[in-house]
CSV table of C-alpha atoms in Angstrom, one decimal:
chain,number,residue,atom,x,y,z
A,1,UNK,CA,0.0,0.0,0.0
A,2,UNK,CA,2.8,2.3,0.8
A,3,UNK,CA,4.5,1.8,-2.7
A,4,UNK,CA,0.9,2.3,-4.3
A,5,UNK,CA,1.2,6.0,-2.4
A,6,UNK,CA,4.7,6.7,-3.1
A,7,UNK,CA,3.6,6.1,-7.0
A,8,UNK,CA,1.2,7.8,-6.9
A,9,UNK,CA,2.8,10.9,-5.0
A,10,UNK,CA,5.5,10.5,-8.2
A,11,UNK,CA,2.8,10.8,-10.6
A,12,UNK,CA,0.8,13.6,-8.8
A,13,UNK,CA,2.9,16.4,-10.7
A,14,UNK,CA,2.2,15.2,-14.1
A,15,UNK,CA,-1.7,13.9,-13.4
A,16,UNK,CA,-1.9,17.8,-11.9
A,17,UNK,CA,-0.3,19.1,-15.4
A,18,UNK,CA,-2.8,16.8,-17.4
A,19,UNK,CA,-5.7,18.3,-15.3
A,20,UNK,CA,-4.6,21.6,-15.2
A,21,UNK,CA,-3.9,21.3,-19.3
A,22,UNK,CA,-7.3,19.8,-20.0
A,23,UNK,CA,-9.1,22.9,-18.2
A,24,UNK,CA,-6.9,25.3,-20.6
A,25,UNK,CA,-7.9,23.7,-23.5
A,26,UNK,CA,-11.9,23.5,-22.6
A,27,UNK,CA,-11.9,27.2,-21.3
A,28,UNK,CA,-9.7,28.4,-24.0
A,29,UNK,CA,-12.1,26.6,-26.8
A,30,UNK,CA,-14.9,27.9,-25.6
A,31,UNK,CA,-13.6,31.5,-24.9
A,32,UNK,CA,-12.1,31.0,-28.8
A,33,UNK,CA,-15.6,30.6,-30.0
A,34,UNK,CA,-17.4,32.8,-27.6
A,35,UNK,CA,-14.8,35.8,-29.2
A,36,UNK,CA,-15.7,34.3,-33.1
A,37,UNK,CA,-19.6,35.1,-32.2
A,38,UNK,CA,-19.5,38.0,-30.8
A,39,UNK,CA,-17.4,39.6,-33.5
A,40,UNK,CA,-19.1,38.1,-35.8
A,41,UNK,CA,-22.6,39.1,-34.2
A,42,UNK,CA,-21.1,42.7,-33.8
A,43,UNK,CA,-20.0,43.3,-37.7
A,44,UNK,CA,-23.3,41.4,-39.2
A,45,UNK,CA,-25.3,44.3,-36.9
A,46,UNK,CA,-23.8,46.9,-38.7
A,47,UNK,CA,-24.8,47.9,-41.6
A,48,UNK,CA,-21.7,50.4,-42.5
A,49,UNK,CA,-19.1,46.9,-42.1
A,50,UNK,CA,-19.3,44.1,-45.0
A,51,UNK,CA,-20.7,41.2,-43.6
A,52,UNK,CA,-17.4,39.4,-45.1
A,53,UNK,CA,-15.3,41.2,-43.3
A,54,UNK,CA,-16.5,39.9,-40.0
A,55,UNK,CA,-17.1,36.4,-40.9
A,56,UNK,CA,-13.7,36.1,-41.9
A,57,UNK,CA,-11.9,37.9,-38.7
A,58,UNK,CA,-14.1,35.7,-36.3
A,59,UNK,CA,-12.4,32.9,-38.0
A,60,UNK,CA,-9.1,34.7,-37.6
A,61,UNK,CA,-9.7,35.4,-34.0
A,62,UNK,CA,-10.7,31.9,-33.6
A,63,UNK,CA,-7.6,30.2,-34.7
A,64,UNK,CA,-4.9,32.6,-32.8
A,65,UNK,CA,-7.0,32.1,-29.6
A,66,UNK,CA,-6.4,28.4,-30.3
A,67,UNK,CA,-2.4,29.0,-30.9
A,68,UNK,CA,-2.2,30.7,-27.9
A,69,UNK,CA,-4.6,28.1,-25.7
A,70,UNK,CA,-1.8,25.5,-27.2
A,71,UNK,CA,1.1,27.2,-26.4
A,72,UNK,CA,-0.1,27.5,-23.0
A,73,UNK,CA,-0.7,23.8,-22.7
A,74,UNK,CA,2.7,23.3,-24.1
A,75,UNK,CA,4.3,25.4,-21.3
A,76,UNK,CA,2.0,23.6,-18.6
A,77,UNK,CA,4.5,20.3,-19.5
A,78,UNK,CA,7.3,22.3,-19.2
A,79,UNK,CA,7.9,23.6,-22.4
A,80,UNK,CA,9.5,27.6,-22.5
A,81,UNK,CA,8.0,30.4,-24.5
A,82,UNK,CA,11.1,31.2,-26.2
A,83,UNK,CA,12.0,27.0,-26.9
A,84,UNK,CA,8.4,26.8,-28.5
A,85,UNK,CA,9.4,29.8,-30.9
A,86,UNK,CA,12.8,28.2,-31.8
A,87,UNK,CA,11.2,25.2,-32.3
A,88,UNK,CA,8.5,26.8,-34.7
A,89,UNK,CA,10.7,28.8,-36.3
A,90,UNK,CA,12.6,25.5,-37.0
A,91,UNK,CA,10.4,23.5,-38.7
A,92,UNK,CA,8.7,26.5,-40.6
A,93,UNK,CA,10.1,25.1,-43.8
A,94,UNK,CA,9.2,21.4,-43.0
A,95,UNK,CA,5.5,22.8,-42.3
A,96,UNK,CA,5.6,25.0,-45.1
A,97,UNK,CA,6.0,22.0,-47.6
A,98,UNK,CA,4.0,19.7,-46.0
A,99,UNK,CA,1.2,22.2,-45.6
A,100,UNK,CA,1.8,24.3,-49.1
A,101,UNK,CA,-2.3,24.0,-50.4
A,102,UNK,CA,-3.6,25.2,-46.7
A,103,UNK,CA,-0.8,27.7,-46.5
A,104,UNK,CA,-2.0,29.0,-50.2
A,105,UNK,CA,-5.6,29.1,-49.0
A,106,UNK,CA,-5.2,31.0,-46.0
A,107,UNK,CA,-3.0,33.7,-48.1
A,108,UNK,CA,-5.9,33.4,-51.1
A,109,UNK,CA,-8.7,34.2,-48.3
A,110,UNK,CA,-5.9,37.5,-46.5
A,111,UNK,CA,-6.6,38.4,-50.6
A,112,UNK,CA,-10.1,37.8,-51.0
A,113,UNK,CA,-11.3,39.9,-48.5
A,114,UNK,CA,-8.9,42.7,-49.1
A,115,UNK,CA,-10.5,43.1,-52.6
A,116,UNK,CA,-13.9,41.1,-52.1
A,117,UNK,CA,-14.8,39.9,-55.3
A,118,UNK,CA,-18.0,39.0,-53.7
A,119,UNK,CA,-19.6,39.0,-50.4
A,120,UNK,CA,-22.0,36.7,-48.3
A,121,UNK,CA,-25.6,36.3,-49.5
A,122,UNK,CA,-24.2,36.8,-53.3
A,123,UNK,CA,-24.8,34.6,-55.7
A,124,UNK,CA,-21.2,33.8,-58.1
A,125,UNK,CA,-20.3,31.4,-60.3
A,126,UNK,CA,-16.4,30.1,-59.6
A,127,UNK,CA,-14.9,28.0,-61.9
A,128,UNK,CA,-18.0,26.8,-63.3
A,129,UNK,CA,-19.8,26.2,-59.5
A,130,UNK,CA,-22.5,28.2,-59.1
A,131,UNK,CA,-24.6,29.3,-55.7
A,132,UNK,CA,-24.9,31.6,-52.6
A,133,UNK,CA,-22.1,32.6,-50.7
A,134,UNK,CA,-22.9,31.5,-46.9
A,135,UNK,CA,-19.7,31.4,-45.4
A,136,UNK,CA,-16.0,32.4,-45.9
A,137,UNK,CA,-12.9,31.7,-43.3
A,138,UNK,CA,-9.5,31.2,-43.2
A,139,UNK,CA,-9.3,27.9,-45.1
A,140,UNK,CA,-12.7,27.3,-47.4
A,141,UNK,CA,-15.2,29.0,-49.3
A,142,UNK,CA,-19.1,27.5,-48.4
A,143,UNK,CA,-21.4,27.6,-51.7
A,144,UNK,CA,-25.1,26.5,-51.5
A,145,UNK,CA,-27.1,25.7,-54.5
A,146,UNK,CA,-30.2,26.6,-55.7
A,147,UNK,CA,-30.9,23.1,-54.5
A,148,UNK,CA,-29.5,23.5,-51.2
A,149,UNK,CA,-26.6,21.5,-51.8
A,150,UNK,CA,-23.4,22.5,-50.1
A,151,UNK,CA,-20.2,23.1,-51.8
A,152,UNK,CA,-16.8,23.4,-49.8
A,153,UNK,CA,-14.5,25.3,-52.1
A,154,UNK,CA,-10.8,26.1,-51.0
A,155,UNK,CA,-9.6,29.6,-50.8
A,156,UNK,CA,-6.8,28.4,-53.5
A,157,UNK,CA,-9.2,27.4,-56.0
A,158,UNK,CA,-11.3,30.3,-55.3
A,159,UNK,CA,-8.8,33.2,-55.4
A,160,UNK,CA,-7.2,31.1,-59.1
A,161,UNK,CA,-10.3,31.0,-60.9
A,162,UNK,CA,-12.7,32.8,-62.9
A,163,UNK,CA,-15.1,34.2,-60.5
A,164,UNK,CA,-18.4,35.4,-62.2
A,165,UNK,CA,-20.7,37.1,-59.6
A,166,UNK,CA,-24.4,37.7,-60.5
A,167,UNK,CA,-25.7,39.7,-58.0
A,168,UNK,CA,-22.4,42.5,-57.8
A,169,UNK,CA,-24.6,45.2,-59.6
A,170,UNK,CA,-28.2,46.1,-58.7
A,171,UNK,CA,-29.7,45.9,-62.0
A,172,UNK,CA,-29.3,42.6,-64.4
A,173,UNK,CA,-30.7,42.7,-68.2
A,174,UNK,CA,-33.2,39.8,-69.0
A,175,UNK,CA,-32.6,38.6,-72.6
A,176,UNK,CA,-35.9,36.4,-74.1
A,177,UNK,CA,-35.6,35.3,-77.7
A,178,UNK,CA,-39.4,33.8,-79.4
A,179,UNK,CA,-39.7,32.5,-82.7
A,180,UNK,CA,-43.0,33.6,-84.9
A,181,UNK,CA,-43.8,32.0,-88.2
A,182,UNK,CA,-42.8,33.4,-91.4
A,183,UNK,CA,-46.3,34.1,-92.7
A,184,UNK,CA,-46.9,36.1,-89.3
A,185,UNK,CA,-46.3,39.9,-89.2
A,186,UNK,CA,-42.9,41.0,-87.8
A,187,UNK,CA,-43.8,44.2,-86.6
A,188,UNK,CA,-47.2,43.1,-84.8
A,189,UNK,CA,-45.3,40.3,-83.0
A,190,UNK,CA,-42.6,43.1,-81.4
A,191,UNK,CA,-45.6,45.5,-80.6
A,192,UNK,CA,-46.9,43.1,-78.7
A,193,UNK,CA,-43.7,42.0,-76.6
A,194,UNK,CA,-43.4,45.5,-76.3
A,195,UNK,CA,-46.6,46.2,-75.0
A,196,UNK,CA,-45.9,42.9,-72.4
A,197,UNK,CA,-43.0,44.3,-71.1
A,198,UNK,CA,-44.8,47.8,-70.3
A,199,UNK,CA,-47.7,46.2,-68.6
A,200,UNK,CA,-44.9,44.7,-66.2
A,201,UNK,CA,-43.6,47.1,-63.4
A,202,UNK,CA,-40.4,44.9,-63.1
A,203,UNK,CA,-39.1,46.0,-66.1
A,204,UNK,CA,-37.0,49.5,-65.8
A,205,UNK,CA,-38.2,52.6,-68.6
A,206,UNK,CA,-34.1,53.2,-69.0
A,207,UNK,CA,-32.4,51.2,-70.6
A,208,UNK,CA,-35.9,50.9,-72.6
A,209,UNK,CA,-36.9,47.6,-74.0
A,210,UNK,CA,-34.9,46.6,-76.6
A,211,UNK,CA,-37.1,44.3,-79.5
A,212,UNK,CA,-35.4,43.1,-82.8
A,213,UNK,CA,-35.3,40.9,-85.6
A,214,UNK,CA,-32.3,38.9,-84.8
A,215,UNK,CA,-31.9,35.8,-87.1
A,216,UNK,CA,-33.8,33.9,-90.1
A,217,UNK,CA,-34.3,30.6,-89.2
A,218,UNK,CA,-35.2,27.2,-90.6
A,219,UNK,CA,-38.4,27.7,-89.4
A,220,UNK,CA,-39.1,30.7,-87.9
A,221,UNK,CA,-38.1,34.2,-87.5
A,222,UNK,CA,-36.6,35.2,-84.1
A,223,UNK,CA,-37.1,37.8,-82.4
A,224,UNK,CA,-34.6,38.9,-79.4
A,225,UNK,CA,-36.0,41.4,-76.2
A,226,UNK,CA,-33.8,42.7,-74.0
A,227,UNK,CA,-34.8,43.7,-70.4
A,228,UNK,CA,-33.4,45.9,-67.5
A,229,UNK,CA,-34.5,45.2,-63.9
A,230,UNK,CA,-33.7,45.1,-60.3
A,231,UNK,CA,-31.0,41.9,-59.8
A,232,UNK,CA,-33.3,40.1,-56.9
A,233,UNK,CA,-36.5,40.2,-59.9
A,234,UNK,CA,-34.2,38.2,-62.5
A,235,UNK,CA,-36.0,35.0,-62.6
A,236,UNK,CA,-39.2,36.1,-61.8
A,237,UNK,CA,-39.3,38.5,-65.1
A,238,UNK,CA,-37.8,36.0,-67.1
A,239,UNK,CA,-40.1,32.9,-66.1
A,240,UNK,CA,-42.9,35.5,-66.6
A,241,UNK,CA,-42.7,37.2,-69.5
A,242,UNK,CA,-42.3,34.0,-71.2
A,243,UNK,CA,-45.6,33.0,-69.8
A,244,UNK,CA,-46.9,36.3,-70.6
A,245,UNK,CA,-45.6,36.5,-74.0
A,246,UNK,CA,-46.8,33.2,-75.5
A,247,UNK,CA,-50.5,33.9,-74.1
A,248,UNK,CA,-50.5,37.2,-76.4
A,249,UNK,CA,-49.1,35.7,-78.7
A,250,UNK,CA,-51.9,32.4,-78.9
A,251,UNK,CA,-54.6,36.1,-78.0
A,252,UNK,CA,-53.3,37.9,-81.3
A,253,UNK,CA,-53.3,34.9,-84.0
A,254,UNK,CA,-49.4,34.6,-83.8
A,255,UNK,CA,-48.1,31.3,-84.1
A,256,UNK,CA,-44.7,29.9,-82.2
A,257,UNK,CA,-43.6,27.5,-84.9
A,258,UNK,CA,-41.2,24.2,-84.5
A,259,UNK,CA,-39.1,22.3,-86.2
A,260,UNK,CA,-41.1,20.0,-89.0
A,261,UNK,CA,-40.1,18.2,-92.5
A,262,UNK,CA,-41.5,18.2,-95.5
A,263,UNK,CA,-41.5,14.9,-97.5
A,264,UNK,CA,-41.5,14.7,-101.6
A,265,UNK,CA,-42.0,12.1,-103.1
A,266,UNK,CA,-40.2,11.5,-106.6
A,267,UNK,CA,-42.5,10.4,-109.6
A,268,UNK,CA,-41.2,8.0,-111.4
């Protein structure tokens, strides 16, 4: 029993250093993402700060609260401030190649934000991935399709690729092409796409609607419209003038022709 204590009195140090590490590391994660909400809640209350911005120094704050929580630890076991930096600053270069796609995509996010090609809510296209911006930290990029699918894009594929972002500008022009048979008249057909698009209070008097004659087909005659209004009324005008469009069209006689044969037979 007396050798049981006097193990146990020998351990007692390093069972008080695992204790006393295990607290550091549950306060210090919960104080790391305590910090990362409340700067986060404090910038998306704004409205003078880009939402962006905040998301993205939560995640900062997160992650050096974090370093220092484990450096703390570290020095709990008997580890020295200045050894732990000697021993970083060693094996920078080992980490630096092992870790060279996480280190490019926390420098690609630094970029990002500093001249925000897009923001949360927004809905880009990158690299031929389309959706809405949710989130954006120091690592990854979070996409979510019309669908509601999720996409995890790193910052390194992000910051390298064509990034086409629909809803930068406030105003987005709707372009609708409808195809009237040749024996229909031209001009009656764009009056009456015309007179659609002024009956709808979506679409914006300047630019004015645009209606041409566009292309000669096999079968029909095509005429283009072109369309200015607000960015967030897109779809809707699109889906409805379509709609809209082919009802006048069936209302005024005009046909919407498709693709058919003709088959001659030789004599003979």
């Amino acid at each position: 029993m007396n050798e049981f204590f006097t193990q146990l009195g020998a351990f007692g140090p390093l069972l008080y250093g695992v204790i006393k590490a295990l607290i550091f590391l549950v306060i210090g994660y919960m104080a790391a993402g305590w910090i990362s909400r409340m700067i986060r809640k404090r910038v998306l209350a704004d409205p003078n700060l880009d939402d962006t911005l905040g998301v993205f120094f939560a995640s900062i704050a997160k992650w050096l609260i974090l370093a220092v929580v484990v450096i703390a630890v570290l020095q709990v076991f008997g580890f020295q401030a200045t050894s732990l930096v000697a021993v970083l600053g060693a094996a920078t270069l080992a980490i630096g190649l092992a870790l060279q796609g996480t280190l490019q995509d926390i420098a690609a996010g630094v970029m990002i934000v500093i001249f925000r090609p897009f923001k949360l809510g927004q809905y880009v296209d990158i690299a031929g991935t389309a959706g809405t911006v949710k989130n954006l930290n120091l690592f990854v990029t979070e996409l979510v399709t019309p669908d509601n699918v999720q996409i995890v894009v790193p910052n390194g594929k992000v910051w390298g690729s064509i990034i086409t972002n629909y809803s930068a500008n406030d105003t987005r022009r709707v372009d609708l092409t409808f195809g009237i048979d040749y024996g229909d008249d031209a001009d009656k057909a764009m009056a009456v796409i015309l007179k659609c698009a002024g009956d709808d209070k979506r679409v914006h008097g300047n630019p004015e609607p645009w209606v041409r004659v566009v292309n000669l087909g096999d079968s029909s005659v095509d005429i283009t419209t072109r369309l200015w209004c607000d960015a967030a009324d897109y779809w809707d005008l699109k889906f409805a003038m379509t709609k809209t469009v082919k009802e006048a069209f069936d209302k005024e006689g005009i046909s919407i022709p498709y693709p058919h044969h003709v088959e001659i037979q030789r004599q003979g």
